[in-house]
Short mmCIF file of C-alpha atoms and ligand atoms in Angstrom, two decimals:
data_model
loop_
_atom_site.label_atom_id
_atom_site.label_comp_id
_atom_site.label_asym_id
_atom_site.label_seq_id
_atom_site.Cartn_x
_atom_site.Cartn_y
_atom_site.Cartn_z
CA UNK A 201 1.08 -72.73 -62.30
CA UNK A 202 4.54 -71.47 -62.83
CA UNK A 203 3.26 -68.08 -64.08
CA UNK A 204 0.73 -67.64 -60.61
CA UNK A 205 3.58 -68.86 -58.44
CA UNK A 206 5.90 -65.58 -60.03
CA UNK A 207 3.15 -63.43 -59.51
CA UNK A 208 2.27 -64.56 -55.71
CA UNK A 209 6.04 -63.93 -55.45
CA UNK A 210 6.12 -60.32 -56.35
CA UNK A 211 3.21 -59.16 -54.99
CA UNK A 212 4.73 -60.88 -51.73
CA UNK A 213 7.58 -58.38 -52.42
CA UNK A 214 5.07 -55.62 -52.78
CA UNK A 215 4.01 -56.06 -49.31
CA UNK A 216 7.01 -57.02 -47.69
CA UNK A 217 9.83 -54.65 -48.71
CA UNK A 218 7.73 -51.12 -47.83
CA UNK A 219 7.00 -53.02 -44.32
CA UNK A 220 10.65 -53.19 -43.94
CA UNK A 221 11.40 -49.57 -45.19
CA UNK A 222 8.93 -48.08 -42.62
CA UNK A 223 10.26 -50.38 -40.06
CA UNK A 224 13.78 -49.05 -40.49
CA UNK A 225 12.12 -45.01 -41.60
CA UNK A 226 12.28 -44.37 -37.35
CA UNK A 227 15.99 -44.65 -37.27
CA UNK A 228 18.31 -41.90 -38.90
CA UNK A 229 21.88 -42.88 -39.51
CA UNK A 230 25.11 -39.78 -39.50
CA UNK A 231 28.36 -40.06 -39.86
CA UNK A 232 31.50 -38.18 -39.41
CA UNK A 233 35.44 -38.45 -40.94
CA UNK A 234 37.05 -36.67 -38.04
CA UNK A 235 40.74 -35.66 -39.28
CA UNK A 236 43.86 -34.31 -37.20
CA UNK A 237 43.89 -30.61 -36.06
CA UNK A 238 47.27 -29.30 -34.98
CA UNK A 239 49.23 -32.19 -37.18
CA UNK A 240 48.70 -34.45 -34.28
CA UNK A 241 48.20 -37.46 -36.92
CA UNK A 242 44.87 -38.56 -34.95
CA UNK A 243 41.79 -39.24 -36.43
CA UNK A 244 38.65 -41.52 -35.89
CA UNK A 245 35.13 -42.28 -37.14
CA UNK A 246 31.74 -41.57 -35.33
CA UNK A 247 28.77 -43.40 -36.32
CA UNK A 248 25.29 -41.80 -35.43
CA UNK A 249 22.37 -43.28 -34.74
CA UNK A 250 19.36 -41.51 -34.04
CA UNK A 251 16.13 -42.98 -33.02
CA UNK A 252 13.85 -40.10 -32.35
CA UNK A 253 15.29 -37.97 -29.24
CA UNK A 254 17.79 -41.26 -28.56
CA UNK A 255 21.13 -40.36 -30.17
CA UNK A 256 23.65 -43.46 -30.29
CA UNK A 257 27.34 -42.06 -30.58
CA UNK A 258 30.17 -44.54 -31.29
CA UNK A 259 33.78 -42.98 -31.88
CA UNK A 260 36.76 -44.87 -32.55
CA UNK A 261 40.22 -43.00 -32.95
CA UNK A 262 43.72 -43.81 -33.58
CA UNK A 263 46.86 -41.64 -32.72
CA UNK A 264 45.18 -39.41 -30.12
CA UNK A 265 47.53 -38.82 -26.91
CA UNK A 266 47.05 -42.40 -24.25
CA UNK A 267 46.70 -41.81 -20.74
CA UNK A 268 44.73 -38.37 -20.75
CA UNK A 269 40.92 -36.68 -20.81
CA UNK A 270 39.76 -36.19 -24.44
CA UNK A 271 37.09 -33.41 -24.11
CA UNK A 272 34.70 -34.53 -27.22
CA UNK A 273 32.05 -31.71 -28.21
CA UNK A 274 29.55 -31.32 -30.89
CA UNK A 275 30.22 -27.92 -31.95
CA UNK A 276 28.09 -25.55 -34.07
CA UNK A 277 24.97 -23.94 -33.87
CA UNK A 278 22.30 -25.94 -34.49
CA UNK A 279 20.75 -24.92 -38.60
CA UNK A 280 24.20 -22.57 -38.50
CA UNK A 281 26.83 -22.50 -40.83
CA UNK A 282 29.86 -23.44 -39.09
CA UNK A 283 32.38 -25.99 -40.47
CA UNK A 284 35.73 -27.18 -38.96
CA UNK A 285 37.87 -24.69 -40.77
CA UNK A 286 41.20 -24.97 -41.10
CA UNK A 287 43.01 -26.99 -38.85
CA UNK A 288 46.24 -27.50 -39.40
CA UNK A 289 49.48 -24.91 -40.28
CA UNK A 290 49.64 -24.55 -44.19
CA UNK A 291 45.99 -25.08 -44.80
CA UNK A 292 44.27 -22.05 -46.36
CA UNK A 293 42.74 -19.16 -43.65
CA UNK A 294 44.93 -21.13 -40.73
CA UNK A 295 47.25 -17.68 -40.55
CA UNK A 296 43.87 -15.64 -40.26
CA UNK A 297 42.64 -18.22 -38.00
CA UNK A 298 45.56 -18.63 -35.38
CA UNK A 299 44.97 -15.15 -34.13
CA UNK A 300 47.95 -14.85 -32.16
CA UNK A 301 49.83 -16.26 -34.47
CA UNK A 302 51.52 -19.22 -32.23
CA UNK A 303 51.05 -22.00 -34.88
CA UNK A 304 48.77 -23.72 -32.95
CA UNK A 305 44.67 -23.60 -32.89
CA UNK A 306 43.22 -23.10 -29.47
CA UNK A 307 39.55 -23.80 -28.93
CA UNK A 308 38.80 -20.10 -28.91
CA UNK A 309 40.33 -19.48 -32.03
CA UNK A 310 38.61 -22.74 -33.60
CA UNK A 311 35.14 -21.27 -32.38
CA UNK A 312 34.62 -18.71 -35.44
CA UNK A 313 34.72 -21.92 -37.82
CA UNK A 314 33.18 -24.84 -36.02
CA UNK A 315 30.55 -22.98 -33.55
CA UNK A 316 30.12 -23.24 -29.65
CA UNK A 317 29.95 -26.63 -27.68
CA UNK A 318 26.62 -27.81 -27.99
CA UNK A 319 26.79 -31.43 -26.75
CA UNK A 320 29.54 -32.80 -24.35
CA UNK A 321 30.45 -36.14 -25.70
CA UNK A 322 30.53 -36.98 -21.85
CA UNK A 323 31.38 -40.78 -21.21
CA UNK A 324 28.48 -40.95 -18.05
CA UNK A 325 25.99 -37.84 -16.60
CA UNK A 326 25.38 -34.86 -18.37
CA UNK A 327 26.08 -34.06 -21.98
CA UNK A 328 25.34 -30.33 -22.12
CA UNK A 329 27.62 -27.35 -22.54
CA UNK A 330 27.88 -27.42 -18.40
CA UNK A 331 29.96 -30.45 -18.84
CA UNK A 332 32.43 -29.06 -21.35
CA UNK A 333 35.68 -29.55 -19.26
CA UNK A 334 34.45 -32.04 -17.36
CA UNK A 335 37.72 -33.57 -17.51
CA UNK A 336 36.84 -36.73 -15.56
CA UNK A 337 34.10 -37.88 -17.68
CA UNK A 338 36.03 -37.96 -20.95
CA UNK A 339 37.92 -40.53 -22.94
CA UNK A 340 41.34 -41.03 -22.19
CA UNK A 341 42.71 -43.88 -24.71
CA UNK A 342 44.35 -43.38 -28.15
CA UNK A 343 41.89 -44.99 -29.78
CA UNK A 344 38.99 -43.29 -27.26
CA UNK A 345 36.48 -46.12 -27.73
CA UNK A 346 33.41 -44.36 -26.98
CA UNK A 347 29.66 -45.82 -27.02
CA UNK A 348 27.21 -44.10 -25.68
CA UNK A 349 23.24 -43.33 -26.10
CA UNK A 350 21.39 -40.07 -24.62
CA UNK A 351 18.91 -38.11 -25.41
CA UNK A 352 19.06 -34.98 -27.64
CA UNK A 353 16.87 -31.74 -27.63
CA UNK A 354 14.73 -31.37 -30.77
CA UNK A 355 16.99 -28.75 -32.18
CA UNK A 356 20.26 -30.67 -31.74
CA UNK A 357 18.19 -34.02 -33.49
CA UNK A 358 16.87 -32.16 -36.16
CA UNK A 359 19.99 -30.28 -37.63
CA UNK A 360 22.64 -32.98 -36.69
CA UNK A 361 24.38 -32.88 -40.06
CA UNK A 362 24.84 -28.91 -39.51
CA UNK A 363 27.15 -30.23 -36.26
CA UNK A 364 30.74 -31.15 -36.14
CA UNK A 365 32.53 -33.40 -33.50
CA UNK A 366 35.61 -31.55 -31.60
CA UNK A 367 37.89 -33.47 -29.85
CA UNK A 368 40.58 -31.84 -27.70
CA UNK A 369 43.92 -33.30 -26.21
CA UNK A 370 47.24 -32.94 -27.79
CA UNK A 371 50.86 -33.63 -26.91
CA UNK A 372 51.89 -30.43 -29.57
CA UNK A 373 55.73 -30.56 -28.23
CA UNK A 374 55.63 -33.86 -28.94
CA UNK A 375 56.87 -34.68 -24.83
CA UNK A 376 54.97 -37.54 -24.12
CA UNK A 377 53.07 -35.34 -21.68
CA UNK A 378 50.23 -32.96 -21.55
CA UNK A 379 51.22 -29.44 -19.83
CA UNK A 380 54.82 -29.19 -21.14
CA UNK A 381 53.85 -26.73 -23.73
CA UNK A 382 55.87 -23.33 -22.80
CA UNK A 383 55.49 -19.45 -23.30
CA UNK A 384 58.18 -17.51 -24.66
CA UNK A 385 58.81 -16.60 -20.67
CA UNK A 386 59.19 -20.21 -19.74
CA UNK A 387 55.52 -20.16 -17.82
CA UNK A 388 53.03 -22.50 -19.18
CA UNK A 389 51.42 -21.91 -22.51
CA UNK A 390 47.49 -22.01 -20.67
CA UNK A 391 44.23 -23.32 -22.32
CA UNK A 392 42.09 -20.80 -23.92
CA UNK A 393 39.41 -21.87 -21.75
CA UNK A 394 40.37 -22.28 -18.37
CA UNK A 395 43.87 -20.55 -17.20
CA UNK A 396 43.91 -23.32 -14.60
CA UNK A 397 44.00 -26.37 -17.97
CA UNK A 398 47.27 -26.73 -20.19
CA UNK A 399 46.76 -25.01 -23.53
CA UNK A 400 47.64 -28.89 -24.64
CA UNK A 401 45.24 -30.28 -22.45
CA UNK A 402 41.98 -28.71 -24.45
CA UNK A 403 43.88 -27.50 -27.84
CA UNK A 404 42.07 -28.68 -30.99
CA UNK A 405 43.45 -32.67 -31.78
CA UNK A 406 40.82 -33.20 -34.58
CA UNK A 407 37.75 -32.41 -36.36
CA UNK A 408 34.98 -34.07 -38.32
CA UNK A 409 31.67 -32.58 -40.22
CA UNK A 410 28.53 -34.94 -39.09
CA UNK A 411 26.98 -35.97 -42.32
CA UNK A 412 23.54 -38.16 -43.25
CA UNK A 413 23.96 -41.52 -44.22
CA UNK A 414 22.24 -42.19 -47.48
CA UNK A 415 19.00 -44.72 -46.86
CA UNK A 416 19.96 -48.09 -47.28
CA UNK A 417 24.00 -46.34 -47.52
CA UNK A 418 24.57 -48.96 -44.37
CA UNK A 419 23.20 -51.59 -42.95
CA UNK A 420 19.87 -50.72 -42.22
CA UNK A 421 19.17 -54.26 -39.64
CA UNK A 422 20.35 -52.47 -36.45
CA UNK A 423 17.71 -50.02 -36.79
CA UNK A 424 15.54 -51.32 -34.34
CA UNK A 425 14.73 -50.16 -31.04
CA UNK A 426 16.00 -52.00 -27.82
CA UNK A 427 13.17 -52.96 -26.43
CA UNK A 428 12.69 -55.81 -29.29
CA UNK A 429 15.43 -58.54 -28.54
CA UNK A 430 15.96 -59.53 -31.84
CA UNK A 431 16.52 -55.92 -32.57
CA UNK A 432 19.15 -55.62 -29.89
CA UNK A 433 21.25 -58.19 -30.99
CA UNK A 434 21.48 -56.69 -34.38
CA UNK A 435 22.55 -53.64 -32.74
CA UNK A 436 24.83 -55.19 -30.75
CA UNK A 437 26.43 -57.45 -33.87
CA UNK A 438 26.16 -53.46 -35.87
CA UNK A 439 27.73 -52.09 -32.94
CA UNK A 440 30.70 -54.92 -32.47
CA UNK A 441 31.13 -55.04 -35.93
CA UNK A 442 32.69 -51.73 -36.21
CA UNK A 443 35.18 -52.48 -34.19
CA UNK A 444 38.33 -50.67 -32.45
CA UNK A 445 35.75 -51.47 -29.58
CA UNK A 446 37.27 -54.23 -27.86
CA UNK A 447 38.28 -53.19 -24.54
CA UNK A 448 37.02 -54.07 -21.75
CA UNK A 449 36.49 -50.89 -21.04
CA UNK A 450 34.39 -50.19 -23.64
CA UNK A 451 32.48 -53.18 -23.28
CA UNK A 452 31.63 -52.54 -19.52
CA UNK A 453 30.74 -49.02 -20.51
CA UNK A 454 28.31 -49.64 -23.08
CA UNK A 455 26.16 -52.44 -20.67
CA UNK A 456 25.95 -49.39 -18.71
CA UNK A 457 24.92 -46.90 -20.96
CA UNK A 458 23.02 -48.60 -23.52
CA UNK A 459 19.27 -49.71 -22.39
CU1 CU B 143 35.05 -28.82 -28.18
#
């Protein structure tokens, strides 16, 4: 009796657990350590989640400037090479890298490391390169609390972990403002961009390499899709349980943006 009961058991476990693996196989899970650019002492963590064409982003930062637009990018092109590169003064290639030799890393000079824009972390509306400097659909809070899902094209979902997240914004004269940065002439120092933008308002704040999270490396429960309900309360508990995400911001944001 006791030996048939065992063996029910296991093959129960047979069945069951490759159920749950292919249940979960839909639903890729990235990562990325994004780390200070310019020695602004920011940084945050994105969690990916990508569910076919359905990319879930989640970012939450500490130390990045309060009160103004965070332009967030994936950069790199898609397969490519790129990587962040260096980032901050002292770090190896940042002399080679800071082409006109200011101290600082503007976007442009970032670009030969870390790739083009090829998403626009946008906070509502479109999300492709268009939307770059769309100033008034970015983050704006130190800890940028962003939670959104969109859709991806098939090259950007298949080559994710060849992607880095950008985020722009930096107080570099330490002010407490954006657009104080100078020239040697007293004019202001101008984005690399956009002449009309602050070299401070898109400068290089931080950087972070999108990796793959290992199978089963996380919580694998809020891998569902939302139209089960059970499904999207785990992703909601996944989601909350981050956290950094508390604002009500944040919250109203995501019933908007999340289906
Ligand atoms: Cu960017």
């Amino acid at each position: 009796m006791r030996k048939s009961l065992t063996i029910t058991a296991a093959t129960a476990a047979l069945f069951v657990l490759p159920v749950a693996a292919f249940a979960d196989s839909h639903t890729q899970e990235f990562r990325a350590n994004i780390t200070q650019a310019n020695e602004t002492g920011a940084s945050a963590t994105a969690d990916l989640s990508l569910d076919g064409n359905n990319l879930t982003v989640s970012i939450s930062g500490d130390g990045f400037f309060d009160g103004f637009p965070h332009a967030m990018h994936f950069h790199g092109e898609p397969g490519g090479d790129n990587v962040c590169g260096p980032l901050n003064p002292g770090e190896a290639g940042f002399d080679e890298a800071d082409v006109d030799g200011d101290g600082f890393l503007s976007v442009v000079e970032g670009v030969p490391a870390y790739g083009p824009v090829t998403v626009s972390l946008t906070t509502e509306g479109d999300t492709s390169p268009d939307s770059a400097l769309a100033v008034d659909r970015f983050p704006t809070s130190s800890t940028l609390d962003y939670e959104r899902t969109f859709e991806v094209s098939d090259e950007v979902a298949e080559n994710l972990s060849t992607l880095h997240i950008v985020i722009h914004g930096a107080d570099l004269d330490g002010t407490g403002e954006i657009g104080t940065l100078e020239n040697e002439d007293g004019t202001m120092k101008e984005s690399s961009l956009d002449p009309d933008l602050p070299f401070e308002a898109t400068a290089v704040a931080a950087c972070g390499q999108i990796t793959a999270v290992a199978a089963g490396g996380i919580d694998t429960g809020a891998g569902g899709t939302a139209t089960s309900s059970s499904n999207t309360g785990l992703l909601a508990a996944g989601v909350l349980g981050l956290g950094a995400l508390g604002t009500a911001t944040a919250l109203r944001r995501r019933g908007n943006q999340v289906a």
